[in-house]
Short mmCIF file of C-alpha atoms and ligand atoms in Angstrom, two decimals:
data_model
loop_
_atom_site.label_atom_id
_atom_site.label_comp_id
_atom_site.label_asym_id
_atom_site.label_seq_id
_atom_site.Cartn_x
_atom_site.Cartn_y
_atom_site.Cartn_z
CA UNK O 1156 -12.89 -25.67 11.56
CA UNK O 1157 -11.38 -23.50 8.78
CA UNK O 1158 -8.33 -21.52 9.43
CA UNK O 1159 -9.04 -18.13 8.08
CA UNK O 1160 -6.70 -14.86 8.02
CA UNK O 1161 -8.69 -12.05 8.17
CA UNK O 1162 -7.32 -9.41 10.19
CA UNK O 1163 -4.27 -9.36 12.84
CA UNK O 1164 -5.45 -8.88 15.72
CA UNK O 1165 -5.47 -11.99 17.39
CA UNK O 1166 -1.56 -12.40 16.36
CA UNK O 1167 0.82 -13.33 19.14
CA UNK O 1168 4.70 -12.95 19.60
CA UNK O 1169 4.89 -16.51 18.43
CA UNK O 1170 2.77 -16.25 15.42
CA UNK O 1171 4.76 -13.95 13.39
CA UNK O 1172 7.96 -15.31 14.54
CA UNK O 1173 6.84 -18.40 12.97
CA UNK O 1174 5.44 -17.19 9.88
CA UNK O 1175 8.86 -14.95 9.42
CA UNK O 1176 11.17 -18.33 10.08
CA UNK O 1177 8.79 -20.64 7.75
CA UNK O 1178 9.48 -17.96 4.96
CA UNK O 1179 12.72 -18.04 5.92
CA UNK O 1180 13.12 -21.72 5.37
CA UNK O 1181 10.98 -22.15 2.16
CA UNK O 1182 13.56 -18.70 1.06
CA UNK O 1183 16.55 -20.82 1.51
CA UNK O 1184 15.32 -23.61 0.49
CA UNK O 1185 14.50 -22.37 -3.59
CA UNK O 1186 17.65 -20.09 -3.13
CA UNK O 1187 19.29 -23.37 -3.22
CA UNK O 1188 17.90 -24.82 -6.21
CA UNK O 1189 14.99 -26.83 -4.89
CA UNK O 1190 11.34 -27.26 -5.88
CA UNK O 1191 8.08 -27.57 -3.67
CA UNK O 1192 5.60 -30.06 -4.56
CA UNK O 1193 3.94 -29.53 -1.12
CA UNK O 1194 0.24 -27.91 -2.26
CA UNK O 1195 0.13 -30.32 -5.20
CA UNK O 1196 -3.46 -30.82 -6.24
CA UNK O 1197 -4.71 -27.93 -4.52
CA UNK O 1198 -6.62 -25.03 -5.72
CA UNK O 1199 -6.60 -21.43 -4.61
CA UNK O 1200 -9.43 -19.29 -5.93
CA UNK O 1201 -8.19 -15.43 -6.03
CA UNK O 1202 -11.45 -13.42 -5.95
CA UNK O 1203 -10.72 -9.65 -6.57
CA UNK O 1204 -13.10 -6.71 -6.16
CA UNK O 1205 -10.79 -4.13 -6.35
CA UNK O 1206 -7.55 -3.76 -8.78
CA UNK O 1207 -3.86 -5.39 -7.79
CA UNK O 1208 -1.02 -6.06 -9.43
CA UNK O 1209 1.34 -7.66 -6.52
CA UNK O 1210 -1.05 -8.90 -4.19
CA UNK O 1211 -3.00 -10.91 -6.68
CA UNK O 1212 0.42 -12.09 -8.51
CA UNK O 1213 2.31 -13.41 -5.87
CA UNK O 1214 -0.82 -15.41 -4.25
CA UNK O 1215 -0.36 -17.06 -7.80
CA UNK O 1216 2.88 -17.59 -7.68
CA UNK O 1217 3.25 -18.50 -4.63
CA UNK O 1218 0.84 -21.13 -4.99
CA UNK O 1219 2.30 -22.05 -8.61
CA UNK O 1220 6.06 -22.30 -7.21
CA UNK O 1221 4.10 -25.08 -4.53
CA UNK O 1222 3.10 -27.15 -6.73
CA UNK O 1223 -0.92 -25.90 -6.94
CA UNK O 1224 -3.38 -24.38 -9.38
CA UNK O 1225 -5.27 -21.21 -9.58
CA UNK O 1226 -8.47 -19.93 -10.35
CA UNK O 1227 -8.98 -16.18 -11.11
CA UNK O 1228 -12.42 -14.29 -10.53
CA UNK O 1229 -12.11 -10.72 -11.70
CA UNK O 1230 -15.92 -8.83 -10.65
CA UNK O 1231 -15.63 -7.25 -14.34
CA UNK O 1232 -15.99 -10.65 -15.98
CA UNK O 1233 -18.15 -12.70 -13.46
CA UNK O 1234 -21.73 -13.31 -12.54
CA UNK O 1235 -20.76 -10.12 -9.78
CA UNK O 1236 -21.82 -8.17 -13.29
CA UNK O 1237 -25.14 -9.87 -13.26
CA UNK O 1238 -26.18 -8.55 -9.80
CA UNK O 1239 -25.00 -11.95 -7.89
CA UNK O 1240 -23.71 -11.11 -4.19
CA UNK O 1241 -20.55 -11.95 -2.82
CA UNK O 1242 -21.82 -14.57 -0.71
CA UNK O 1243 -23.52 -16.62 -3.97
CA UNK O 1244 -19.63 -15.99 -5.33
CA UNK O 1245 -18.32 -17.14 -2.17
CA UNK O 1246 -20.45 -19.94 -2.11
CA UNK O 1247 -19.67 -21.52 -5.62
CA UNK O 1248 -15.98 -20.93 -5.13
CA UNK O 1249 -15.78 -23.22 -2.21
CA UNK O 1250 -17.53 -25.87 -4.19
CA UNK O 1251 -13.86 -25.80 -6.47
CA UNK O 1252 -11.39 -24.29 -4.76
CA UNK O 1253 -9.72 -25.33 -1.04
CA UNK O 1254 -8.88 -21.55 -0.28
CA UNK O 1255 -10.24 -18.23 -1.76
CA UNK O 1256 -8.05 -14.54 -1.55
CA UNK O 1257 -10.57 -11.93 -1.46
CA UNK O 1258 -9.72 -8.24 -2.03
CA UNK O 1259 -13.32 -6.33 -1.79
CA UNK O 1260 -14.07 -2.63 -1.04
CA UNK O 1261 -15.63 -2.51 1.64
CA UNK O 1262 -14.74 -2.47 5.63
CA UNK O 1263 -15.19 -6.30 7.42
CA UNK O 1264 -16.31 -7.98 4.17
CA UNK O 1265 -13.68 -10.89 4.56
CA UNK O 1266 -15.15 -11.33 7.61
CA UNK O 1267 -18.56 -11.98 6.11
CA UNK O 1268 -16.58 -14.10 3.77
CA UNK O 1269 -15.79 -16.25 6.34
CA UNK O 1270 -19.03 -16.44 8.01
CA UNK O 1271 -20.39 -18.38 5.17
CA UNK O 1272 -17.47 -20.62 3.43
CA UNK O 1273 -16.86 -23.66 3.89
CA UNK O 1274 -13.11 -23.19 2.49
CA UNK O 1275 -10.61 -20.90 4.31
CA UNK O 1276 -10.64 -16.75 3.48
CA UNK O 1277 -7.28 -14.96 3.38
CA UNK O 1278 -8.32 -11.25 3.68
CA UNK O 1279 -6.13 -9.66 0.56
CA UNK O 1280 -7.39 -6.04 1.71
CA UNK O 1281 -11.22 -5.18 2.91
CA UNK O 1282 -11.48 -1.30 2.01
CA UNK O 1283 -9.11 0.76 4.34
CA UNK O 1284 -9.97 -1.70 7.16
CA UNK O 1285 -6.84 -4.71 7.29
CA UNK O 1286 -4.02 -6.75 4.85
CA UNK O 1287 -3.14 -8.88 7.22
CA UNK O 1288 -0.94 -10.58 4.50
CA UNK O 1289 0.98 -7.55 3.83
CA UNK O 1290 1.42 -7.01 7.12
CA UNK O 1291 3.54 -10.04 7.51
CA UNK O 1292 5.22 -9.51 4.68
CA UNK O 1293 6.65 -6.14 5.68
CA UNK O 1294 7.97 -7.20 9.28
CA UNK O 1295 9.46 -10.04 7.25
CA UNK O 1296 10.95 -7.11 4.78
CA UNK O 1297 11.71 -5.49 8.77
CA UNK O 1298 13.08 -8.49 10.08
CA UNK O 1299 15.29 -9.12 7.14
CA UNK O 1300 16.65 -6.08 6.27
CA UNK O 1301 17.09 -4.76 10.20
CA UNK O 1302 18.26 -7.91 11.46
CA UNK O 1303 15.77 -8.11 14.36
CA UNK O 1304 12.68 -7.15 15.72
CA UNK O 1305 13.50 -6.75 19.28
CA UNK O 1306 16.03 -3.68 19.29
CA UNK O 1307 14.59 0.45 19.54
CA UNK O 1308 12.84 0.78 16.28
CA UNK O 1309 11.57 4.06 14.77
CA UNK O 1310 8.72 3.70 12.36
CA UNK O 1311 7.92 6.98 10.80
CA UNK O 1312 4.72 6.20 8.39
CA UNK O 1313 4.05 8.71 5.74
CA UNK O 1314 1.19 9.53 3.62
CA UNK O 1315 -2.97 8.79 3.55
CA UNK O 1316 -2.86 7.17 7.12
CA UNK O 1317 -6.58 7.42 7.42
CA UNK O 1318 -6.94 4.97 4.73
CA UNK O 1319 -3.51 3.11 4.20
CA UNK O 1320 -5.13 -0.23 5.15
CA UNK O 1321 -1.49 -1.85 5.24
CA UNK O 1322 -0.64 0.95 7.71
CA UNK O 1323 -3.47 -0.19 9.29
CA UNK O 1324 -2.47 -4.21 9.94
CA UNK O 1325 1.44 -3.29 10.38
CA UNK O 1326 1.06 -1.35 12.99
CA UNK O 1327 -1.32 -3.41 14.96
CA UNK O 1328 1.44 -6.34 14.36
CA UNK O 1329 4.53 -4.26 15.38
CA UNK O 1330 2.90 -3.49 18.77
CA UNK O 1331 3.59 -6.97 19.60
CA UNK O 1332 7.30 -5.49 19.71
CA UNK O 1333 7.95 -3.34 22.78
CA UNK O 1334 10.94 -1.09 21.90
CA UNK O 1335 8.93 0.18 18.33
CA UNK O 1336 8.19 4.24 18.07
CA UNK O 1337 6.22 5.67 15.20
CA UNK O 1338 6.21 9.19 14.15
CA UNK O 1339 3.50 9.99 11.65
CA UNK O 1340 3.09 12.29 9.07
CA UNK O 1341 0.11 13.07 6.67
CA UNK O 1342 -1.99 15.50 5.38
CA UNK O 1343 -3.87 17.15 8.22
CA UNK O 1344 -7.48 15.33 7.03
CA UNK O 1345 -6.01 11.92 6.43
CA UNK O 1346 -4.02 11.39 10.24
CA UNK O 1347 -4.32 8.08 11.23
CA UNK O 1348 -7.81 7.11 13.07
CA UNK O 1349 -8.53 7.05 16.63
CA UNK O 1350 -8.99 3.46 16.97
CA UNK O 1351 -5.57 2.56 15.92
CA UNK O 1352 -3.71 5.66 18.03
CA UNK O 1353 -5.88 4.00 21.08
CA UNK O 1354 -4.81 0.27 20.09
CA UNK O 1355 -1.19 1.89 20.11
CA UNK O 1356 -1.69 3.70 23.54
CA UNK O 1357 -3.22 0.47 24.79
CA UNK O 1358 0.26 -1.20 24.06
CA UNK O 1359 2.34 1.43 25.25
CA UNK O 1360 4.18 1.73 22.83
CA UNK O 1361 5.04 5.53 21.46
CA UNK O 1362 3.71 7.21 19.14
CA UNK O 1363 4.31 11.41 17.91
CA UNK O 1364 2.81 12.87 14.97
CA UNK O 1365 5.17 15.21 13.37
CA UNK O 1366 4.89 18.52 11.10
CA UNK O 1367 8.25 18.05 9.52
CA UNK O 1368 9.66 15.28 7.37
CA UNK O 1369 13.05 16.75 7.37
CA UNK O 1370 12.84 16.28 10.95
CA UNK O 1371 11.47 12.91 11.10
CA UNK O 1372 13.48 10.56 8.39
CA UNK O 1373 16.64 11.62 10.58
CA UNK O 1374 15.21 9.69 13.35
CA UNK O 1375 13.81 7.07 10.80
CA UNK O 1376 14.99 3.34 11.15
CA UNK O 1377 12.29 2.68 8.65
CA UNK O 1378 10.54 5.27 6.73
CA UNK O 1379 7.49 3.57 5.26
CA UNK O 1380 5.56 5.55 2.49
CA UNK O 1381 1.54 5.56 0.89
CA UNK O 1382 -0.10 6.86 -1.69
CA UNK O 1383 -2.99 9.00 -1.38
CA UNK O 1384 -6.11 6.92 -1.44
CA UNK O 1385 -7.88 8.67 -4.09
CA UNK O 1386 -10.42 6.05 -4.78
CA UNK O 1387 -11.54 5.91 -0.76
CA UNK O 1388 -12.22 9.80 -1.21
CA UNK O 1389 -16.00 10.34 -1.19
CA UNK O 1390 -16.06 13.76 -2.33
CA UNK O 1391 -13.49 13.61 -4.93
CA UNK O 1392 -13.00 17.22 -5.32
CA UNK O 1393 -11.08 17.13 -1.53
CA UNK O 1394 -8.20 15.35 -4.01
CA UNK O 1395 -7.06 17.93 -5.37
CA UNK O 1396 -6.43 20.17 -2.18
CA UNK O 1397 -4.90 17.50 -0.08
CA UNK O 1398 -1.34 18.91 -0.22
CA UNK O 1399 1.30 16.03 -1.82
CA UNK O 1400 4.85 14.96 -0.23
CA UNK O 1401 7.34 13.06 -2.21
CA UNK O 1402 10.97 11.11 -0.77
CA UNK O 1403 13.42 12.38 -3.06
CA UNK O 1404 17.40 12.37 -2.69
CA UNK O 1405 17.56 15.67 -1.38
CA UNK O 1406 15.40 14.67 1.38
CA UNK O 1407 17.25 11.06 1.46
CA UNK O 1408 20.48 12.81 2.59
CA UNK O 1409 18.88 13.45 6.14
CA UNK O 1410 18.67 9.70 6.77
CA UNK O 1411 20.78 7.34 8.52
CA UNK O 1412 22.68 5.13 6.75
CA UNK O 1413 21.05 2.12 7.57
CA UNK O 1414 17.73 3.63 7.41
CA UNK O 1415 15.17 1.52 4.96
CA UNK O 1416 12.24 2.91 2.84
CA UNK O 1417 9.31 0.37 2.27
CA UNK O 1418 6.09 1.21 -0.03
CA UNK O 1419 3.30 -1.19 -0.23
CA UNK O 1420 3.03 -0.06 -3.74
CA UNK O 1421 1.75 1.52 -6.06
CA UNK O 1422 3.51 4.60 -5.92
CA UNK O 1423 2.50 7.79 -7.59
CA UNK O 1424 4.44 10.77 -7.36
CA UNK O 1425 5.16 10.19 -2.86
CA UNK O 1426 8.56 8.77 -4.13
CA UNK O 1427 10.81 9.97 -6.80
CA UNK O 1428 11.85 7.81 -9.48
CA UNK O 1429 15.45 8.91 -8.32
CA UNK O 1430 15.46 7.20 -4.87
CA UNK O 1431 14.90 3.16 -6.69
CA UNK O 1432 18.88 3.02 -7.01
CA UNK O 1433 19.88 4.22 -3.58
CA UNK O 1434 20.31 0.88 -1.45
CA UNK O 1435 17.93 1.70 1.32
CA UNK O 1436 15.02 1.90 -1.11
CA UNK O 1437 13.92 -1.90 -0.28
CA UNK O 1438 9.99 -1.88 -2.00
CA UNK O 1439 11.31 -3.56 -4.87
CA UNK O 1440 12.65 -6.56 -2.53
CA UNK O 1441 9.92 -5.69 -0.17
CA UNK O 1442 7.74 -7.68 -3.14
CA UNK O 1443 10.15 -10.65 -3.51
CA UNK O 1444 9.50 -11.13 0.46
CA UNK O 1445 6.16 -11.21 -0.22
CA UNK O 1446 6.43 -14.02 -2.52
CA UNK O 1447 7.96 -16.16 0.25
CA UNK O 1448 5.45 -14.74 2.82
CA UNK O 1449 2.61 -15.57 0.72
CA UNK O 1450 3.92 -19.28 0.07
CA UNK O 1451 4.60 -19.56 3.79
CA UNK O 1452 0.80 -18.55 4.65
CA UNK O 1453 -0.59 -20.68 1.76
CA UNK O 1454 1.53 -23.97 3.39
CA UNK O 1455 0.06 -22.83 6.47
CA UNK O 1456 -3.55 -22.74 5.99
CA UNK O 1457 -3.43 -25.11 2.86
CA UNK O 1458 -1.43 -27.67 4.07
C1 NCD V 164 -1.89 -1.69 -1.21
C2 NCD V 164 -3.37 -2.03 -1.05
O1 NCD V 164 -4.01 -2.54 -1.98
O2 NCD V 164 -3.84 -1.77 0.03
N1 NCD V 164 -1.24 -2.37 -2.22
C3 NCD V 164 -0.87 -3.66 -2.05
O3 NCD V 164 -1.63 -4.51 -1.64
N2 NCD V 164 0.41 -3.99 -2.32
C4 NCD V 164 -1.61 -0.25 -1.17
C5 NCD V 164 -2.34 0.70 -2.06
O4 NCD V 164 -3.24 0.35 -2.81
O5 NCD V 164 -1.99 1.88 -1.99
#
């Protein structure tokens, strides 16, 4: 049977403790000088729908700094321009590759995916459904830069949380931590949907939407930020009334000191330019734990 990663929501406890100590390991391991040989001879076939920069990158890299190969399949320059569905795609990808990434537009497609391959699907982000990848590589990012996972946490997530799909897969996986609170702010028509505030409730864990930034990054332990989703808009002149926020230093001065601001990236104007040299701005490292998060999943279901 193939091990696929499509979603979170089967995650235990366990399963992202392990994940966050394997990328620990493989971390210390290269910090020390060392090499990986350990997916030698392997091929990973990144199949992207939609554009990336990071997620595409570091499943290369990650898969590069192992030891394996890649194979890129971009829908602009494929048979995907001829008219041939994703499952034809899927299907001749598994006849080279021994795992495929797939990024696609639309809700549950790497589920589909999976249905049909005979090679193992890692979900890279299925419309503003789940990233289950990013997802682990932000509590790592959590983990690291808080020190644990099990102390009175306060999330506040800010920005498009209707279609943030790493919002989305984060929280589901920080439920698995009992002490976590998230505060959420967003535009009034982009709050976060019902079936994630009724997963939350589900856990008991709490949850408060708030009016006020100001208000809410004092609280913060973590303040994590997201674009607006313009391309998820269907009516695309609702853009241009949804009112903007942006993190600046001003705002920055409310926070605790230990406080850290993540963003998934890209940004566009949610965080100024200004805030990259204050030390709690962590989404520059936030990618660099990726990398080791991404090498740590590709051992996993690779291996
Ligand atoms: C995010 C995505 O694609 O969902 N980016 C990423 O994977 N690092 C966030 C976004 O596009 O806003």
């Amino acid at each position: 049977m193939n091990q696929h990663l499509l979603d979170v929501v089967n995650f235990k406890n366990e399963d992202i403790m392990s994940y966050i100590s394997k990328a620990r390991d493989i971390k210390m391991f290269l910090d020390l000088g060392n090499n990986l040989t350990c997916l030698k001879g392997k091929i990973l076939a990144c199949l992207f729908f939609e554009p990336s920069t990071r997620t595409s990158c570091s499943f290369q890299a990650a898969m590069l700094k192992m030891g394996g190969s890649v194979i890129s399949v971009t829908d602009k320059y494929s048979s995907v321009e001829k008219g041939e569905t994703m499952e034809d795609t899927i299907h001749s990808l598994g006849c080279y590759a021994d795992a495929i990434v797939l990024r696609h537009p639309l809700k549950g497609s790497s589920h589909l995916a999976a249905s049909i391959s005979n090679v193992p699907i890692i979900n890279a982000g299925d419309g503003n459904g789940e990233h289950p990848t990013q997802a682990l590589l932000d509590i790592f990012t959590i983990y690291s830069e808080l020190g644990s996972l099990d102390n009175e946490l306060v999330i506040t997530f800010l920005g498009d949380l209707k279609n943030s799909r790493t919002i989305h897969s984060l929280i589901r996986v920080l439920c698995l931590f009992p002490k976590m609170k998230f505060i959420y702010i967003s535009p009034d028509s982009l709050e976060m949907p019902s079936e994630i505030v009724s997963f939350v409730e589900e856990k008991g864990i709490e949850q408060v939407k708030s009016m006020s930034l100001e208000e809410a990054i004092k609280e913060a332990d973590v303040l994590y930020v997201t674009r607006i989703q313009k391309e998820r808009f269907t009516d695309i002149s609702l853009y241009s009334t949804i009112s903007k926020y942006c993190v600046d230093a001003a705002l920055m001065s409310n926070a605790k000191e230990k406080m850290i601001v993540m963003h998934p990236l890209p940004r566009n104007q949610e965080i100024a330019v200004e805030v990259d040299k204050d030390p709690r701005a962590v989404y520059f490292k936030q990618m660099k734990y990726g990398l080791y998060m991404r090498m740590a999943i590709l051992n996993t279901l690779m291996h």
